[in-house]
Amino acid sequence: DTAVSQTPKYLVTQMGNDKSIKCEQNLGHDTMYWYKQDSKKFLKIMFSYNNKELIINETVPNRFSPKSPDKAHLNLHINSLELGDSAVYFCASSQDRGGNTEAFFGQGTRLTVV
Amino acid sequence: AQSVTQLGSHVSVSEGALVLLRCNYSSSVPPYLFWYVQYPNKGLQLLLKYTSAATLVKGINGFEAEFKKSETSFHLTKPSAHMSDAAEYFCAVTKRRGGGNKLTFGTGTQLKVEL
């Protein structure tokens, strides 16, 4: 059973398109996250939701919009895709928002914008 | 603001040799500290974490790390490297309060294990 699953695993799309990445966790966790890993493997948080409430919103272009229909799901919608959006996007979840809580990561979605 | 510095973007060791991956943090208050491992084309997996219990923390796969406040360090070690340890290793910190469990990562160290 996959704990944190993302779809799709690979996404190739043209500039200007709109795309979504879906994430689901079956761990019963309250908190979910989106992280972006760039081509140099640097990881940076984008968003975090706790029980469907947005709690972290880093400096991310407003073309990126997270949506949490319930606490087991956190989707990421990206409008007007740009070349610079090419990266690996990781979804993660943790039991709660405490700083000492382990985060469980999905396998990642490799987005390539051409 | 918190930050993490990992010295050495690439480390190469022989199989059976000691593994030492360096991590130093910068924070006004000692943070929580983590080491995550990323195998090729996979997500991140927690190796170990320091949350202010014992300063020597043991993790999975034979790894351990020691929190040294005086040196603001949290270096990762393993006595004997195995070929399966080849991966990218990330040190990360979170705030003790008010951070919402936001992980701030270092730039990563790629570990290569040679025969």
Short mmCIF file of C-alpha atoms in Angstrom, two decimals:
data_model
loop_
_atom_site.label_atom_id
_atom_site.label_comp_id
_atom_site.label_asym_id
_atom_site.label_seq_id
_atom_site.Cartn_x
_atom_site.Cartn_y
_atom_site.Cartn_z
CA ASP A 1 0.00 0.00 0.00
CA THR A 2 1.50 3.30 -1.07
CA ALA A 3 1.39 5.81 1.79
CA VAL A 4 1.65 9.02 -0.25
CA SER A 5 0.82 8.67 -3.92
CA GLN A 6 1.08 11.25 -6.66
CA THR A 7 -0.22 11.21 -10.19
CA PRO A 8 1.05 11.48 -12.77
CA LYS A 9 4.66 10.40 -12.24
CA TYR A 10 5.78 12.13 -15.43
CA LEU A 11 4.20 15.13 -17.14
CA VAL A 12 5.42 16.71 -20.36
CA THR A 13 3.50 19.73 -21.57
CA GLN A 14 3.84 22.86 -23.64
CA MET A 15 4.34 26.38 -22.38
CA GLY A 16 1.10 28.16 -21.66
CA ASN A 17 -0.85 25.04 -20.78
CA ASP A 18 -2.65 24.44 -17.47
CA LYS A 19 -1.97 21.20 -15.61
CA SER A 20 -2.78 19.53 -12.31
CA ILE A 21 -0.90 17.10 -10.10
CA LYS A 22 -2.87 15.00 -7.65
CA CYS A 23 -1.76 13.73 -4.27
CA GLU A 24 -3.40 11.36 -1.84
CA GLN A 25 -2.23 9.98 1.50
CA ASN A 26 -3.71 6.97 3.28
CA LEU A 27 -1.87 7.50 6.57
CA GLY A 28 -4.63 9.46 8.28
CA HIS A 29 -2.31 12.46 8.59
CA ASP A 30 -3.59 15.97 9.25
CA THR A 31 -0.93 17.93 7.38
CA MET A 32 0.13 17.84 3.73
CA TYR A 33 2.77 19.69 1.74
CA TRP A 34 4.07 20.47 -1.72
CA TYR A 35 7.82 20.74 -2.25
CA LYS A 36 9.65 21.66 -5.45
CA GLN A 37 13.01 20.12 -6.36
CA ASP A 38 14.90 21.99 -9.06
CA SER A 39 17.42 20.68 -11.55
CA LYS A 40 20.22 21.07 -8.98
CA LYS A 41 18.22 18.92 -6.56
CA PHE A 42 17.50 21.84 -4.25
CA LEU A 43 14.26 21.26 -2.32
CA LYS A 44 12.00 24.07 -1.24
CA ILE A 45 8.56 24.09 0.34
CA MET A 46 5.74 25.65 -1.64
CA PHE A 47 2.58 25.08 0.41
CA SER A 48 1.28 23.31 3.47
CA TYR A 49 -2.27 22.49 4.52
CA ASN A 50 -3.45 21.36 7.92
CA ASN A 51 -6.94 19.84 8.01
CA LYS A 52 -7.76 21.54 4.70
CA GLU A 53 -6.54 24.94 5.95
CA LEU A 54 -3.62 26.66 4.22
CA ILE A 55 -0.88 27.25 6.81
CA ILE A 56 2.24 27.79 4.72
CA ASN A 57 2.34 29.72 1.47
CA GLU A 58 5.87 30.49 0.41
CA THR A 59 6.76 33.03 -2.26
CA VAL A 60 5.27 31.13 -5.15
CA PRO A 61 3.79 32.68 -8.32
CA ASN A 62 0.02 32.85 -8.08
CA ARG A 63 -0.14 30.66 -11.18
CA PHE A 64 0.30 27.85 -8.64
CA SER A 65 -2.87 27.07 -6.70
CA PRO A 66 -3.17 24.24 -4.20
CA LYS A 67 -6.52 22.70 -3.42
CA SER A 68 -7.38 20.39 -0.55
CA PRO A 69 -10.86 18.86 -0.94
CA ASP A 70 -10.32 16.82 2.23
CA LYS A 71 -7.43 16.17 4.55
CA ALA A 72 -6.32 13.08 2.60
CA HIS A 73 -5.88 14.98 -0.67
CA LEU A 74 -3.81 17.95 -1.76
CA ASN A 75 -3.74 18.78 -5.44
CA LEU A 76 -1.59 21.32 -7.21
CA HIS A 77 -2.90 23.24 -10.19
CA ILE A 78 -0.54 25.24 -12.34
CA ASN A 79 -1.78 27.82 -14.86
CA SER A 80 0.09 29.19 -17.86
CA LEU A 81 3.07 26.90 -17.49
CA GLU A 82 6.54 28.37 -18.09
CA LEU A 83 9.86 26.74 -18.92
CA GLY A 84 11.11 27.57 -15.43
CA ASP A 85 8.37 25.46 -13.88
CA SER A 86 10.19 22.33 -15.03
CA ALA A 87 11.12 20.48 -11.84
CA VAL A 88 10.20 17.51 -9.71
CA TYR A 89 7.25 18.22 -7.43
CA PHE A 90 6.95 16.21 -4.23
CA CYS A 91 3.87 15.83 -2.12
CA ALA A 92 4.37 14.94 1.53
CA SER A 93 2.30 14.42 4.65
CA SER A 94 2.88 14.37 8.38
CA GLN A 95 0.76 13.38 11.35
CA ASP A 96 0.51 16.96 12.51
CA ARG A 97 2.14 20.35 12.05
CA GLY A 98 4.60 19.94 14.90
CA GLY A 99 8.19 20.66 13.95
CA ASN A 100 9.43 17.29 15.21
CA THR A 101 7.04 15.23 13.13
CA GLU A 102 8.35 13.02 10.32
CA ALA A 103 7.25 13.92 6.82
CA PHE A 104 6.44 11.09 4.41
CA PHE A 105 7.12 11.86 0.77
CA GLY A 106 5.53 10.68 -2.42
CA GLN A 107 7.56 9.44 -5.38
CA GLY A 108 7.49 12.81 -7.10
CA THR A 109 6.08 14.16 -10.34
CA ARG A 110 8.65 15.14 -12.93
CA LEU A 111 7.21 18.08 -14.84
CA THR A 112 8.86 19.06 -18.10
CA VAL A 113 7.66 22.18 -19.87
CA VAL A 114 8.69 22.44 -23.53
CA ALA B 1 15.94 32.64 9.56
CA GLN B 2 17.16 29.10 9.67
CA SER B 3 19.56 27.60 7.18
CA VAL B 4 21.50 24.41 6.64
CA THR B 5 24.91 23.98 5.01
CA GLN B 6 26.09 20.65 3.70
CA LEU B 7 29.80 20.61 2.99
CA GLY B 8 30.67 18.57 -0.04
CA SER B 9 28.13 18.12 -2.80
CA HIS B 10 29.79 14.82 -3.74
CA VAL B 11 31.41 12.29 -1.44
CA SER B 12 33.02 9.08 -2.65
CA VAL B 13 33.98 6.18 -0.36
CA SER B 14 35.06 2.61 -0.82
CA GLU B 15 32.74 -0.19 0.19
CA GLY B 16 33.39 -0.99 3.84
CA ALA B 17 34.86 2.44 4.61
CA LEU B 18 33.49 5.02 7.01
CA VAL B 19 30.83 7.35 5.69
CA LEU B 20 30.85 10.93 7.00
CA LEU B 21 28.44 13.50 5.59
CA ARG B 22 28.64 16.97 7.09
CA CYS B 23 25.80 19.26 8.09
CA ASN B 24 25.92 22.57 9.92
CA TYR B 25 22.89 24.63 10.83
CA SER B 26 22.29 28.27 11.52
CA SER B 27 19.48 29.16 13.88
CA SER B 28 19.00 31.47 16.84
CA VAL B 29 17.38 28.60 18.73
CA PRO B 30 18.51 24.98 18.27
CA PRO B 31 16.09 23.56 15.75
CA TYR B 32 14.86 20.06 15.13
CA LEU B 33 17.27 18.32 12.75
CA PHE B 34 16.69 15.61 10.18
CA TRP B 35 18.56 13.52 7.65
CA TYR B 36 16.64 12.30 4.63
CA VAL B 37 17.86 9.97 1.86
CA GLN B 38 16.74 10.05 -1.76
CA TYR B 39 17.42 7.06 -3.99
CA PRO B 40 17.43 7.67 -7.76
CA ASN B 41 13.99 8.60 -9.06
CA LYS B 42 12.40 8.11 -5.66
CA GLY B 43 10.92 10.26 -2.95
CA LEU B 44 12.69 11.15 0.27
CA GLN B 45 12.87 8.78 3.20
CA LEU B 46 13.68 9.73 6.77
CA LEU B 47 16.96 8.28 8.07
CA LEU B 48 16.89 9.84 11.52
CA LYS B 49 15.93 12.94 13.47
CA TYR B 50 17.08 14.91 16.50
CA THR B 51 14.33 16.32 18.66
CA SER B 52 16.26 17.10 21.85
CA ALA B 53 16.41 13.74 23.51
CA ALA B 54 19.78 11.96 23.26
CA THR B 55 22.35 13.91 21.24
CA LEU B 56 23.53 10.71 19.50
CA VAL B 57 20.71 9.56 17.28
CA LYS B 58 20.54 6.17 15.63
CA GLY B 59 18.61 5.73 12.42
CA ILE B 60 17.80 3.15 9.82
CA ASN B 61 20.32 1.20 7.73
CA GLY B 62 23.09 1.59 10.30
CA PHE B 63 23.33 5.38 10.11
CA GLU B 64 23.72 7.65 13.09
CA ALA B 65 24.22 11.36 13.72
CA GLU B 66 25.42 13.41 16.65
CA PHE B 67 24.00 16.79 17.56
CA LYS B 68 26.76 19.15 18.74
CA LYS B 69 25.37 22.48 19.86
CA SER B 70 28.81 24.04 20.37
CA GLU B 71 29.68 23.31 16.75
CA THR B 72 26.12 23.79 15.38
CA SER B 73 26.60 20.51 13.60
CA PHE B 74 24.64 17.34 12.91
CA HIS B 75 26.99 15.14 10.89
CA LEU B 76 25.80 11.80 9.54
CA THR B 77 28.01 8.71 9.87
CA LYS B 78 27.98 5.03 9.07
CA PRO B 79 30.89 2.78 10.11
CA SER B 80 30.93 0.65 6.96
CA ALA B 81 29.55 1.75 3.60
CA HIS B 82 27.56 -0.60 1.43
CA MET B 83 26.91 -0.31 -2.28
CA SER B 84 23.22 0.16 -1.53
CA ASP B 85 24.01 3.38 0.38
CA ALA B 86 24.71 5.22 -2.88
CA ALA B 87 22.10 7.98 -2.94
CA GLU B 88 21.52 11.69 -2.33
CA TYR B 89 21.45 12.72 1.34
CA PHE B 90 19.72 15.83 2.62
CA CYS B 91 20.09 17.48 5.98
CA ALA B 92 17.07 19.57 7.04
CA VAL B 93 15.80 21.66 9.93
CA THR B 94 12.43 22.73 11.27
CA LYS B 95 11.54 25.34 13.87
CA ARG B 96 10.61 24.20 17.33
CA ARG B 97 7.64 26.56 17.41
CA GLY B 98 5.56 28.32 14.83
CA GLY B 99 7.17 26.79 11.78
CA GLY B 100 4.30 24.56 10.80
CA ASN B 101 6.75 21.69 10.25
CA LYS B 102 8.32 23.47 7.28
CA LEU B 103 11.48 21.61 6.34
CA THR B 104 14.41 23.79 5.26
CA PHE B 105 16.80 21.60 3.34
CA GLY B 106 20.50 21.75 2.65
CA THR B 107 21.74 21.45 -0.91
CA GLY B 108 22.32 17.73 -0.62
CA THR B 109 25.34 15.44 -0.76
CA GLN B 110 25.60 12.72 -3.37
CA LEU B 111 27.24 9.64 -1.90
CA LYS B 112 29.07 7.32 -4.26
CA VAL B 113 30.25 3.92 -3.02
CA GLU B 114 32.99 2.22 -4.98
CA LEU B 115 34.18 -1.37 -4.93
#
